PDB file of C-alpha atoms in Angstrom:
ATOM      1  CA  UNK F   1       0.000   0.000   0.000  1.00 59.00           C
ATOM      2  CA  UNK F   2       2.477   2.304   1.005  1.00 76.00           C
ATOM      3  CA  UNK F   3       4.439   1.393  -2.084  1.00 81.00           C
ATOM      4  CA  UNK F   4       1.490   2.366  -4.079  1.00 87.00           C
ATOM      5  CA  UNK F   5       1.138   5.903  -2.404  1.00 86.00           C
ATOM      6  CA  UNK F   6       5.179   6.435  -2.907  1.00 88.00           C
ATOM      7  CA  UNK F   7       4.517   6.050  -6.792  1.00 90.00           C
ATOM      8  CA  UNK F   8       1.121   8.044  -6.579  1.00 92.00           C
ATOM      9  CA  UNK F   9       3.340  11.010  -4.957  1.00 92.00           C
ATOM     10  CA  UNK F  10       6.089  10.975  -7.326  1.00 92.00           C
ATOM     11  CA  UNK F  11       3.071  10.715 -10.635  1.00 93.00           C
ATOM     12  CA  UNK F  12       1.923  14.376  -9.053  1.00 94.00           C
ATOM     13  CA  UNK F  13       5.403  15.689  -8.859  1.00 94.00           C
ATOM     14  CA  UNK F  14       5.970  14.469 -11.856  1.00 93.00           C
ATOM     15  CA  UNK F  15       2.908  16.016 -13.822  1.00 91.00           C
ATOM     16  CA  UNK F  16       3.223  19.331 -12.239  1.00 90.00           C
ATOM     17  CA  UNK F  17       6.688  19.292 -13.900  1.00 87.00           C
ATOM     18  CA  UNK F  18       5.112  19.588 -17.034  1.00 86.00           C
ATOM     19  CA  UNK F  19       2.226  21.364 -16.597  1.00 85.00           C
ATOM     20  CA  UNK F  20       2.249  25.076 -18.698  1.00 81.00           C
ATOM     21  CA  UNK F  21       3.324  27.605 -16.571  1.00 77.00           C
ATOM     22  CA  UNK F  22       0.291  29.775 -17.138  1.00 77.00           C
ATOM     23  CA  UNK F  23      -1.663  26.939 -14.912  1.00 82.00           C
ATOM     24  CA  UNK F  24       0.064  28.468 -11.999  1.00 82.00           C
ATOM     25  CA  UNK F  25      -2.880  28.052  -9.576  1.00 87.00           C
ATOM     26  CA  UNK F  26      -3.179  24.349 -10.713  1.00 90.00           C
ATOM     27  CA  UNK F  27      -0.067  23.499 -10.047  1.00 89.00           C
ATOM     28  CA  UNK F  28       0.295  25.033  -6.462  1.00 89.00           C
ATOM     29  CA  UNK F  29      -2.775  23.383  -5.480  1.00 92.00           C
ATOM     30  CA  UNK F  30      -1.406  20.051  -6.823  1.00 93.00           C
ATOM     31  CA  UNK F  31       2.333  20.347  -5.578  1.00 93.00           C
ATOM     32  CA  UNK F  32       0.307  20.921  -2.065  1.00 93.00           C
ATOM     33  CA  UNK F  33      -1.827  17.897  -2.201  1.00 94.00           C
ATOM     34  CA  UNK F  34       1.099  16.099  -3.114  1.00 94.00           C
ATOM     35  CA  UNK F  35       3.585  17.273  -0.397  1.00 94.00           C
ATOM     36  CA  UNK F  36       0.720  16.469   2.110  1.00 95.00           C
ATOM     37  CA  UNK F  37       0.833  12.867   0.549  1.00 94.00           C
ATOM     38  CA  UNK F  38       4.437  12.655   0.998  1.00 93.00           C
ATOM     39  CA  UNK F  39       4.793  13.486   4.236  1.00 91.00           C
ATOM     40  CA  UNK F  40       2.346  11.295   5.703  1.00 91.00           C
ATOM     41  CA  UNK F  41       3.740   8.178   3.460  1.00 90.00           C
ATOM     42  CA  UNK F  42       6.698   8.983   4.941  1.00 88.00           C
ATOM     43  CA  UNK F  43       5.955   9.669   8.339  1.00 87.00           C
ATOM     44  CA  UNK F  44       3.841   6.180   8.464  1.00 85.00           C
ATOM     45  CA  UNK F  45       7.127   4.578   7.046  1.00 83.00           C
ATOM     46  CA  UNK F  46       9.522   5.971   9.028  1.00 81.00           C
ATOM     47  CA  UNK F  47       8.207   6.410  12.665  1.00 78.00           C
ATOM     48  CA  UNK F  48       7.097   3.271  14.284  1.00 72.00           C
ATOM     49  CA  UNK F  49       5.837   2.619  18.120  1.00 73.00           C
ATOM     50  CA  UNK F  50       9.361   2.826  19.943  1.00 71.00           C
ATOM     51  CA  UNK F  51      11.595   2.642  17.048  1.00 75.00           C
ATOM     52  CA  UNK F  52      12.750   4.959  13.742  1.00 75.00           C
ATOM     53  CA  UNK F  53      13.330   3.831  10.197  1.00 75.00           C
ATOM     54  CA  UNK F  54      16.741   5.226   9.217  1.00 72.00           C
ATOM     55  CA  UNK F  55      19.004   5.209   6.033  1.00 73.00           C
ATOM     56  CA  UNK F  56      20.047   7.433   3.203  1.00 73.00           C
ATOM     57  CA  UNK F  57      16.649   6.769   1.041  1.00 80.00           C
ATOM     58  CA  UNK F  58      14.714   8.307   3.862  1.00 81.00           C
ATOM     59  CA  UNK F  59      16.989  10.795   4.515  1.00 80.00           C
ATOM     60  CA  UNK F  60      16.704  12.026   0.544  1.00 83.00           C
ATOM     61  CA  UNK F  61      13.105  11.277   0.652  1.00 88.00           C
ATOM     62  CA  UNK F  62      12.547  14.102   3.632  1.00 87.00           C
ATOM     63  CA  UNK F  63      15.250  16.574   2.441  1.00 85.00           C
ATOM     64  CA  UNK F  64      13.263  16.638  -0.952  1.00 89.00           C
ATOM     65  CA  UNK F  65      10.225  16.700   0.920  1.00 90.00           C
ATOM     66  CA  UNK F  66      11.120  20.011   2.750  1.00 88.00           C
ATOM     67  CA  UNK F  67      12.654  21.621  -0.329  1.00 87.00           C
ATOM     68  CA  UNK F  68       9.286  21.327  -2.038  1.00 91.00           C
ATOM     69  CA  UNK F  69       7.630  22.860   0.733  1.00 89.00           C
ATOM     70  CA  UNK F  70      10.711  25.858   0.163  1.00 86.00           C
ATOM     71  CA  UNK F  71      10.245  25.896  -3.853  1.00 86.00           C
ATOM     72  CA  UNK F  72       6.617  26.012  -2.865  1.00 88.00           C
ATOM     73  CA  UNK F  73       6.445  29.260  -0.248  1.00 85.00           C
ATOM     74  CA  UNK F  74       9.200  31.202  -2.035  1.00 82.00           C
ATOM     75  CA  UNK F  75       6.954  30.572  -5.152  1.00 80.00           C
ATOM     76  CA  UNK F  76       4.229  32.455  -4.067  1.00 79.00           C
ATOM     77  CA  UNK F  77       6.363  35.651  -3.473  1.00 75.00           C
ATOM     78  CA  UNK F  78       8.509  34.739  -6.937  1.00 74.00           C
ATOM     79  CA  UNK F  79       8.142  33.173 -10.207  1.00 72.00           C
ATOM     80  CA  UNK F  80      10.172  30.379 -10.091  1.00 75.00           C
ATOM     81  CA  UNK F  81       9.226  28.003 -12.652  1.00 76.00           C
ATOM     82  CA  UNK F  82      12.861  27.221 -13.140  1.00 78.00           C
ATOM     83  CA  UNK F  83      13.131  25.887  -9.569  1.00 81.00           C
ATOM     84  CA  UNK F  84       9.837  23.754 -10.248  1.00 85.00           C
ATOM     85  CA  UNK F  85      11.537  21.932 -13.303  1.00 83.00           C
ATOM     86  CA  UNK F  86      14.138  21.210 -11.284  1.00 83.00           C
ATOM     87  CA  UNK F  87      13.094  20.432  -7.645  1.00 88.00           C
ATOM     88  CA  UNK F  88       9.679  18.468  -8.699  1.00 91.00           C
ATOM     89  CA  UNK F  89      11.482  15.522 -10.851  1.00 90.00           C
ATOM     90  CA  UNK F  90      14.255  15.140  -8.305  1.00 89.00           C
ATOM     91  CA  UNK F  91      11.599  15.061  -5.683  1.00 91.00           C
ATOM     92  CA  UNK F  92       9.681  12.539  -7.078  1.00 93.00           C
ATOM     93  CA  UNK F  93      12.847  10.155  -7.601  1.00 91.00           C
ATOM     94  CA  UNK F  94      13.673  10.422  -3.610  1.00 89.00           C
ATOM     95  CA  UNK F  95       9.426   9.512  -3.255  1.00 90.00           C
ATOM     96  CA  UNK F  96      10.250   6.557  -3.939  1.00 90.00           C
ATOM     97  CA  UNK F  97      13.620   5.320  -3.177  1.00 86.00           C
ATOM     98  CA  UNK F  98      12.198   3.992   0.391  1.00 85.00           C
ATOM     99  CA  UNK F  99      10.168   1.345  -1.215  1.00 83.00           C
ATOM    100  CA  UNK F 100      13.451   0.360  -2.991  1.00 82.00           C
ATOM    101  CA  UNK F 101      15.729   0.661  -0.686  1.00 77.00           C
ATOM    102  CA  UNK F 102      13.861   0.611   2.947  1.00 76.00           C
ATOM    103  CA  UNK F 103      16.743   0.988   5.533  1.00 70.00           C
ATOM    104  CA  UNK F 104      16.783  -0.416   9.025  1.00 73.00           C
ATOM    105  CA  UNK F 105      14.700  -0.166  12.090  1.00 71.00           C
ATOM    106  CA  UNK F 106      16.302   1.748  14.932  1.00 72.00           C
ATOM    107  CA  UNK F 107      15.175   0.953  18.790  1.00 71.00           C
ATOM    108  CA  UNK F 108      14.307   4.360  20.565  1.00 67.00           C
ATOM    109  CA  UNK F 109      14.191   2.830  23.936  1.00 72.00           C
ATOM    110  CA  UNK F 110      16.599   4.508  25.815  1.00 65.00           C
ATOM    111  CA  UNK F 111      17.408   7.231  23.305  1.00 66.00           C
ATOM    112  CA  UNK F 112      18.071  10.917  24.477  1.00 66.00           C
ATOM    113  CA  UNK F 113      15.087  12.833  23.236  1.00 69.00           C
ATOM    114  CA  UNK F 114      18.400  15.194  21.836  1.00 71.00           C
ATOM    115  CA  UNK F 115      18.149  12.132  19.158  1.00 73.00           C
ATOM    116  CA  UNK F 116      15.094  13.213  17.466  1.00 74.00           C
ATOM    117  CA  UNK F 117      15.964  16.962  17.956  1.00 78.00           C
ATOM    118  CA  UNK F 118      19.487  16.150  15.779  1.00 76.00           C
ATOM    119  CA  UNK F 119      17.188  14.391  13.109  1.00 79.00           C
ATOM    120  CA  UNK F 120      14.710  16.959  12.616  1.00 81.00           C
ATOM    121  CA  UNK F 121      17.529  19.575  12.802  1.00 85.00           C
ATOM    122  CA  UNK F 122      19.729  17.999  10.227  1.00 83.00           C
ATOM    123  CA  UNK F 123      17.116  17.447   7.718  1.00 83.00           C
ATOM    124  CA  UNK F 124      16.214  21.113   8.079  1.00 86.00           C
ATOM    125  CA  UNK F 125      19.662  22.041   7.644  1.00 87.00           C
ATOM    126  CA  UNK F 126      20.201  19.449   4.654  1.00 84.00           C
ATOM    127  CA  UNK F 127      16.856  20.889   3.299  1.00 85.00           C
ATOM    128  CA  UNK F 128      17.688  24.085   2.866  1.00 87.00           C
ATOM    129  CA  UNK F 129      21.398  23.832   1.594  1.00 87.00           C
ATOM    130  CA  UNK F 130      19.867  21.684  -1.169  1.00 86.00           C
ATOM    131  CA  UNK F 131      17.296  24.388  -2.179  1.00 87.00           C
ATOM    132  CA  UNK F 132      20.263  26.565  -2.213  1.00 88.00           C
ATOM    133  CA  UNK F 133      22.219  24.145  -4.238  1.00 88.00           C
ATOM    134  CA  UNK F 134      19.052  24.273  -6.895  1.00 86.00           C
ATOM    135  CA  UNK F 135      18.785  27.812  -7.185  1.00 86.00           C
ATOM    136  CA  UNK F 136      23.010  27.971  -7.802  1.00 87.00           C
ATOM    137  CA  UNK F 137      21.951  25.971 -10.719  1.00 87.00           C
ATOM    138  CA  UNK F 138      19.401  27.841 -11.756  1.00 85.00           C
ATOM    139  CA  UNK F 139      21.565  30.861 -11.767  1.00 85.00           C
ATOM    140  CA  UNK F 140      24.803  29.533 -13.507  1.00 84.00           C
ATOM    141  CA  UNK F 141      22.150  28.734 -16.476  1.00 83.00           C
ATOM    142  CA  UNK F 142      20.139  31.894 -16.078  1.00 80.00           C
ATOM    143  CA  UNK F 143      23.489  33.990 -16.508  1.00 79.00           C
ATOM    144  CA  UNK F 144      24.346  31.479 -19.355  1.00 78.00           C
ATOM    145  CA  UNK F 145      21.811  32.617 -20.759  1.00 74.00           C
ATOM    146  CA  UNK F 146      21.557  36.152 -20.665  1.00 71.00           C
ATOM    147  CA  UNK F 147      25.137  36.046 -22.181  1.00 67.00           C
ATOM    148  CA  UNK F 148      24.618  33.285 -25.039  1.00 65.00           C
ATOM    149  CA  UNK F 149      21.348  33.713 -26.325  1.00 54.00           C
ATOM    150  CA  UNK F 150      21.163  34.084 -29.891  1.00 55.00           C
ATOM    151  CA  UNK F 151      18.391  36.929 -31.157  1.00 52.00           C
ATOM    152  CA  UNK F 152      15.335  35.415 -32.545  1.00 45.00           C
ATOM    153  CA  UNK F 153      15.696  31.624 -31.960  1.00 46.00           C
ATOM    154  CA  UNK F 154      12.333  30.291 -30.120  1.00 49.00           C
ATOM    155  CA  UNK F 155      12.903  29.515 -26.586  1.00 56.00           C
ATOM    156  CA  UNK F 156      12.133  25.755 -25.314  1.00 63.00           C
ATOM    157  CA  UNK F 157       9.776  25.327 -22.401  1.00 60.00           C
ATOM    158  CA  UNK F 158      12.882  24.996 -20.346  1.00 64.00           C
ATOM    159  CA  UNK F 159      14.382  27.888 -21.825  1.00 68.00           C
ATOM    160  CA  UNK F 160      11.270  30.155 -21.390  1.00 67.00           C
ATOM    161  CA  UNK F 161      10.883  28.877 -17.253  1.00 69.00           C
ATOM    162  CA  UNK F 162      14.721  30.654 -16.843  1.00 71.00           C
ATOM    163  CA  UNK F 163      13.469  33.553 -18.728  1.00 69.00           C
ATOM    164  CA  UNK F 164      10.330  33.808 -16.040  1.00 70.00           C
ATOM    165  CA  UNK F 165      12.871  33.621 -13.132  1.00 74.00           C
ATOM    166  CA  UNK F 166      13.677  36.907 -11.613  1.00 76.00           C
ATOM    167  CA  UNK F 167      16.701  39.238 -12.366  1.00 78.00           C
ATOM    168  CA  UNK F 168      19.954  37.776 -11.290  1.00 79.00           C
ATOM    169  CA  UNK F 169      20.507  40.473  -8.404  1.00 82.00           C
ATOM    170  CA  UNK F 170      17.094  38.336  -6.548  1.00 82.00           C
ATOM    171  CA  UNK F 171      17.965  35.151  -7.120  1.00 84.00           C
ATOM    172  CA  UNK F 172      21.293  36.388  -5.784  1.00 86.00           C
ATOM    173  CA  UNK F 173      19.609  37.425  -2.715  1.00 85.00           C
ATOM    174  CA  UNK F 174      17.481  35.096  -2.493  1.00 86.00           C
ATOM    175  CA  UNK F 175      20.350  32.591  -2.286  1.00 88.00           C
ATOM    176  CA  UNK F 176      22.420  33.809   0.344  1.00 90.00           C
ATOM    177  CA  UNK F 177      19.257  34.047   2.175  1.00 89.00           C
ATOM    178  CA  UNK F 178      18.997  30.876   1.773  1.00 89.00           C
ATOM    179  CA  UNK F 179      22.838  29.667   2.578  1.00 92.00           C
ATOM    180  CA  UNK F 180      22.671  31.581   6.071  1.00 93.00           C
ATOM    181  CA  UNK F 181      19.460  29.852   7.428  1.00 92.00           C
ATOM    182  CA  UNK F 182      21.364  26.402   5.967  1.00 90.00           C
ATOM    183  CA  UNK F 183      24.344  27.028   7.824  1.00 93.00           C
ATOM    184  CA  UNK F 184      22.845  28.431  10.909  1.00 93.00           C
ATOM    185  CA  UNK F 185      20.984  25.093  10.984  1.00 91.00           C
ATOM    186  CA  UNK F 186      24.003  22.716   9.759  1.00 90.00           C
ATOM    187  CA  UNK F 187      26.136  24.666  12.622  1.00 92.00           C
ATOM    188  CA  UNK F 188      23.474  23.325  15.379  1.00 89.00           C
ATOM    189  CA  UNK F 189      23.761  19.915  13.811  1.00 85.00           C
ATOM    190  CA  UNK F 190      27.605  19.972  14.048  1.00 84.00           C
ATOM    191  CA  UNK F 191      27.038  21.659  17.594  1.00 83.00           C
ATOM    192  CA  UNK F 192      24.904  18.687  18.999  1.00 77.00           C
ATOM    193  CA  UNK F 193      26.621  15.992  16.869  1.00 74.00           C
ATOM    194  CA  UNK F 194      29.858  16.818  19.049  1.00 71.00           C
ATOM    195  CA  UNK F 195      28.523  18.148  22.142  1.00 68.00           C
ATOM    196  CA  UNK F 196      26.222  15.550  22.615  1.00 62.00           C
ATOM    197  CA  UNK F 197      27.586  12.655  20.512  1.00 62.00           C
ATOM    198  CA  UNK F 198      27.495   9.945  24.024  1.00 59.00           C
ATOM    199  CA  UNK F 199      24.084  10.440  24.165  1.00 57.00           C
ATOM    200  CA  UNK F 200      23.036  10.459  20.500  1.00 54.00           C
ATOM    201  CA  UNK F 201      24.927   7.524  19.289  1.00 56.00           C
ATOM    202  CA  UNK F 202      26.058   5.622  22.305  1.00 59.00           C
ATOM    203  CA  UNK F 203      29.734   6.207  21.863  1.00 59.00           C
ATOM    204  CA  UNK F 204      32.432   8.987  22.215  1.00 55.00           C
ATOM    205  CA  UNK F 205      32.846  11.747  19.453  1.00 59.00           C
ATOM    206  CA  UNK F 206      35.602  10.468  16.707  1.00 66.00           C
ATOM    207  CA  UNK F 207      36.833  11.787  13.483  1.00 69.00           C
ATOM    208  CA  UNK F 208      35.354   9.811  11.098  1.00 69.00           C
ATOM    209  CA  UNK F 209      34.154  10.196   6.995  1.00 73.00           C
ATOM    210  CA  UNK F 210      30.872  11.396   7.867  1.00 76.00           C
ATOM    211  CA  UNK F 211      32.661  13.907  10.485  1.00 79.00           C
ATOM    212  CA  UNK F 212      35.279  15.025   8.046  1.00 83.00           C
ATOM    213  CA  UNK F 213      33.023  15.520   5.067  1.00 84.00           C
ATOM    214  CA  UNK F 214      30.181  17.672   7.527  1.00 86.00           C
ATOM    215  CA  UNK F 215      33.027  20.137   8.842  1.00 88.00           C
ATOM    216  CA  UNK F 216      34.477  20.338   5.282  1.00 90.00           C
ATOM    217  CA  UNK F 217      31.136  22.067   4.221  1.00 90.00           C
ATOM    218  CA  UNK F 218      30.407  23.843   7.163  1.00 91.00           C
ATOM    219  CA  UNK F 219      33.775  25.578   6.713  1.00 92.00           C
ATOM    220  CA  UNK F 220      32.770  25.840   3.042  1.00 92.00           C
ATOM    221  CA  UNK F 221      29.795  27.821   3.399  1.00 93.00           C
ATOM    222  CA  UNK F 222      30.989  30.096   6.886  1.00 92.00           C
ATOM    223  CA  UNK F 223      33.884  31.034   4.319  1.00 93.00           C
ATOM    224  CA  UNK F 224      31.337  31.730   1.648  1.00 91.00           C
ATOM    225  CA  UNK F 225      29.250  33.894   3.975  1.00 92.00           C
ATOM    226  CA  UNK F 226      32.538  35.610   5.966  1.00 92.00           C
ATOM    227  CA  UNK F 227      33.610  36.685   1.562  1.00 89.00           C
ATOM    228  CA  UNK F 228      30.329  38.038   1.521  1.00 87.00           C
ATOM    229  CA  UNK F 229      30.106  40.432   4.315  1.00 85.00           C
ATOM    230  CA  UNK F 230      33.481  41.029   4.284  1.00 88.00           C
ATOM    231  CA  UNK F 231      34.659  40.937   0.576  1.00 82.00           C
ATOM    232  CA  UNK F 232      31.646  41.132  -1.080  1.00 80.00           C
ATOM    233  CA  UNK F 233      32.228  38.304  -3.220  1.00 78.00           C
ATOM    234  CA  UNK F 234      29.257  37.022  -5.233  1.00 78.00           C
ATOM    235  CA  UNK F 235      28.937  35.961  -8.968  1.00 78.00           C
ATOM    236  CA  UNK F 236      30.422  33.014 -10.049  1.00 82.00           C
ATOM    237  CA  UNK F 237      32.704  32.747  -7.033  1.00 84.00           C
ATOM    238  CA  UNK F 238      29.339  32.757  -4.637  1.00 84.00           C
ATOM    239  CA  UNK F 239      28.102  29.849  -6.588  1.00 86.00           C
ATOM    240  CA  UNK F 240      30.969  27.460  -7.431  1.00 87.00           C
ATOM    241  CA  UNK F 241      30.820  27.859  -3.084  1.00 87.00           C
ATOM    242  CA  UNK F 242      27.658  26.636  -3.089  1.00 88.00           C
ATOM    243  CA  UNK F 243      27.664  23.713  -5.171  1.00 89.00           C
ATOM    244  CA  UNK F 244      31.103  22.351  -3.781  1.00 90.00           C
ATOM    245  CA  UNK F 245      29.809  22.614  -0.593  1.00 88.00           C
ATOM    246  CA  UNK F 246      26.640  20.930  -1.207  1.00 87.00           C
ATOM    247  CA  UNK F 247      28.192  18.394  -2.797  1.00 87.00           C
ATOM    248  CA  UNK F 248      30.454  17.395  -0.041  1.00 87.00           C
ATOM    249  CA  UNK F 249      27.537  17.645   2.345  1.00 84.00           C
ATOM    250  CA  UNK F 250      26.140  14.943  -0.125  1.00 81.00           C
ATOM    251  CA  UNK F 251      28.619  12.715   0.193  1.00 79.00           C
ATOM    252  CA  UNK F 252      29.137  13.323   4.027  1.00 76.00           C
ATOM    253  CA  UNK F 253      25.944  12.074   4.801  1.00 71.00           C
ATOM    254  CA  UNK F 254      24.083  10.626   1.726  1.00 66.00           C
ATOM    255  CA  UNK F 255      26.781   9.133  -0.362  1.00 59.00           C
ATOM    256  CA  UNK F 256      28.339   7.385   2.725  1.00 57.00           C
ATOM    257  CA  UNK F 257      25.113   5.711   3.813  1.00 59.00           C
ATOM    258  CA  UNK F 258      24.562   4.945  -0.004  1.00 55.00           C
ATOM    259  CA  UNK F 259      27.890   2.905   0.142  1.00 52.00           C
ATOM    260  CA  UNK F 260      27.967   1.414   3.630  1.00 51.00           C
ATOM    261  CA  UNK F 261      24.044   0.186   3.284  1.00 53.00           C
ATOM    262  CA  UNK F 262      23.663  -0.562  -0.244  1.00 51.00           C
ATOM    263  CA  UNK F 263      27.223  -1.789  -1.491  1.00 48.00           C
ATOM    264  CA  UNK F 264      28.702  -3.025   1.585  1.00 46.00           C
ATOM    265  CA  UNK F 265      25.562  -4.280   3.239  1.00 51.00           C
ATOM    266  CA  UNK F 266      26.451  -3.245   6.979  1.00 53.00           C
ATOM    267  CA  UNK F 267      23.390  -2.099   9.222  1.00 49.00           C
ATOM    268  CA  UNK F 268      23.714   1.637  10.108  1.00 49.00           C
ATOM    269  CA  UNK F 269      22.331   3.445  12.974  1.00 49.00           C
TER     270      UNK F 269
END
């Protein structure tokens, strides 16, 4: 059943992906109805009586499911059909990766309720860095663009979604908007993941991949932020920050799971 509902959610994110963009009020209502869906798939998947689902297919599954929910509010101030193209199909991929790949039951007897509050805080941070990571996309092609263009050749549908986007100077501030609420968040995950590491995972605080990989991209994006204020740097330096630091937060937490569950077959907490 729940398998069922996964595809279902993905077939809406998937539709609205394609719908015209002058259906605007069609496709909010739908993107709504089909983040509602989501969530409560998910949430019936993943929390059980005394015990979590974990893995990097869940993980994926609820970071897409809050940057839809983003894509979705800044929408409504913004036209950013752009972001929809993008967001929507990737969105509907992580739907249903927990029916394929369904992770392993964690016990929360005994857990620190500081456990949940990590979760819920890392997600958010994970969330938002990857909305951030979409509109750096959507910005290297937007300026592409504006620059390469030739006069009088007919715009695609993908190619008339950039030209809907706002000027570059929003998006721009719109990012970094974006990158500070990320890394204000990813700093309180690093924060409790040390602090409080005895009590989250039942063992002392080491210096492992994951570790390595998370502090790597929180140093990424402070620096980003500290050129910013500082330095003003924006432009292709702001975004080349952005997408090498999302991608090592990818690997630090995603990609890692991805290897140790799926390829090497070991049972993660």
């Amino acid at each position: 059943m729940q398998t069922s509902l996964f595809i279902l959610v993905a077939l809406f994110y998937i539709g609205c992906t394609f719908l015209p963009s002058s259906r605007r009020q069609t496709i909010s209502i739908v993107v709504a109805a089909a983040w509602l869906l989501h969530g409560g798939v998910l949430w019936a998947d993943v929390v059980g009586p005394e015990e979590l689902r974990v893995g990097f297919s869940m993980m994926l599954s609820a970071t897409l499911w809050v940057s839809v929910a983003a894509y979705w509010l800044e929408n409504r101030n913004y036209t950013l059909d752009g972001l929809r193209v993008l967001v929507l199909p990737m969105a509907a991929l992580a739907a249903v990766l927990p029916a394929i790949f369904p992770g392993n039951m964690v016990p929360l007897n005994g857990k620190s309720p500081v456990f949940l509050w990590h979760i819920v805080i890392s997600i958010l941070a994970y969330s938002t860095l990857t909305i951030a990571a979409f509109h750096a996309v959507l910005m290297v092609l937007q300026e592409s663009r504006l620059h390469t263009r030739p006069g009088g050749v007919k715009a695609g549908w993908f190619g008339l979604a950039l030209d809907r986007l706002p000027a570059l100077l929003t998006m721009e501030k719109l990012l970094f908007r974006l990158i500070a609420f990320g890394f204000f968040l990813l700093t309180l995950t690093v924060l409790s993941g040390v602090v409080f590491s005895e009590e989250l995972f039942n063992k002392a605080f080491k210096w492992d991949h994951k570790t390595i990989f998370t502090m790597l991209s929180w140093a990424l994006f402070g620096l980003l932020l500290a050129g910013r204020r500082w330095q003003g740097w924006r432009g292709r330096t702001a975004l080349s920050f952005t997408l090498t630091g999302f991608a090592i937060l990818l690997l630090a937490y995603v990609g890692s799971r991805f290897v140790l569950e799926v390829v090497l077959h070991r049972v993660l907490v």
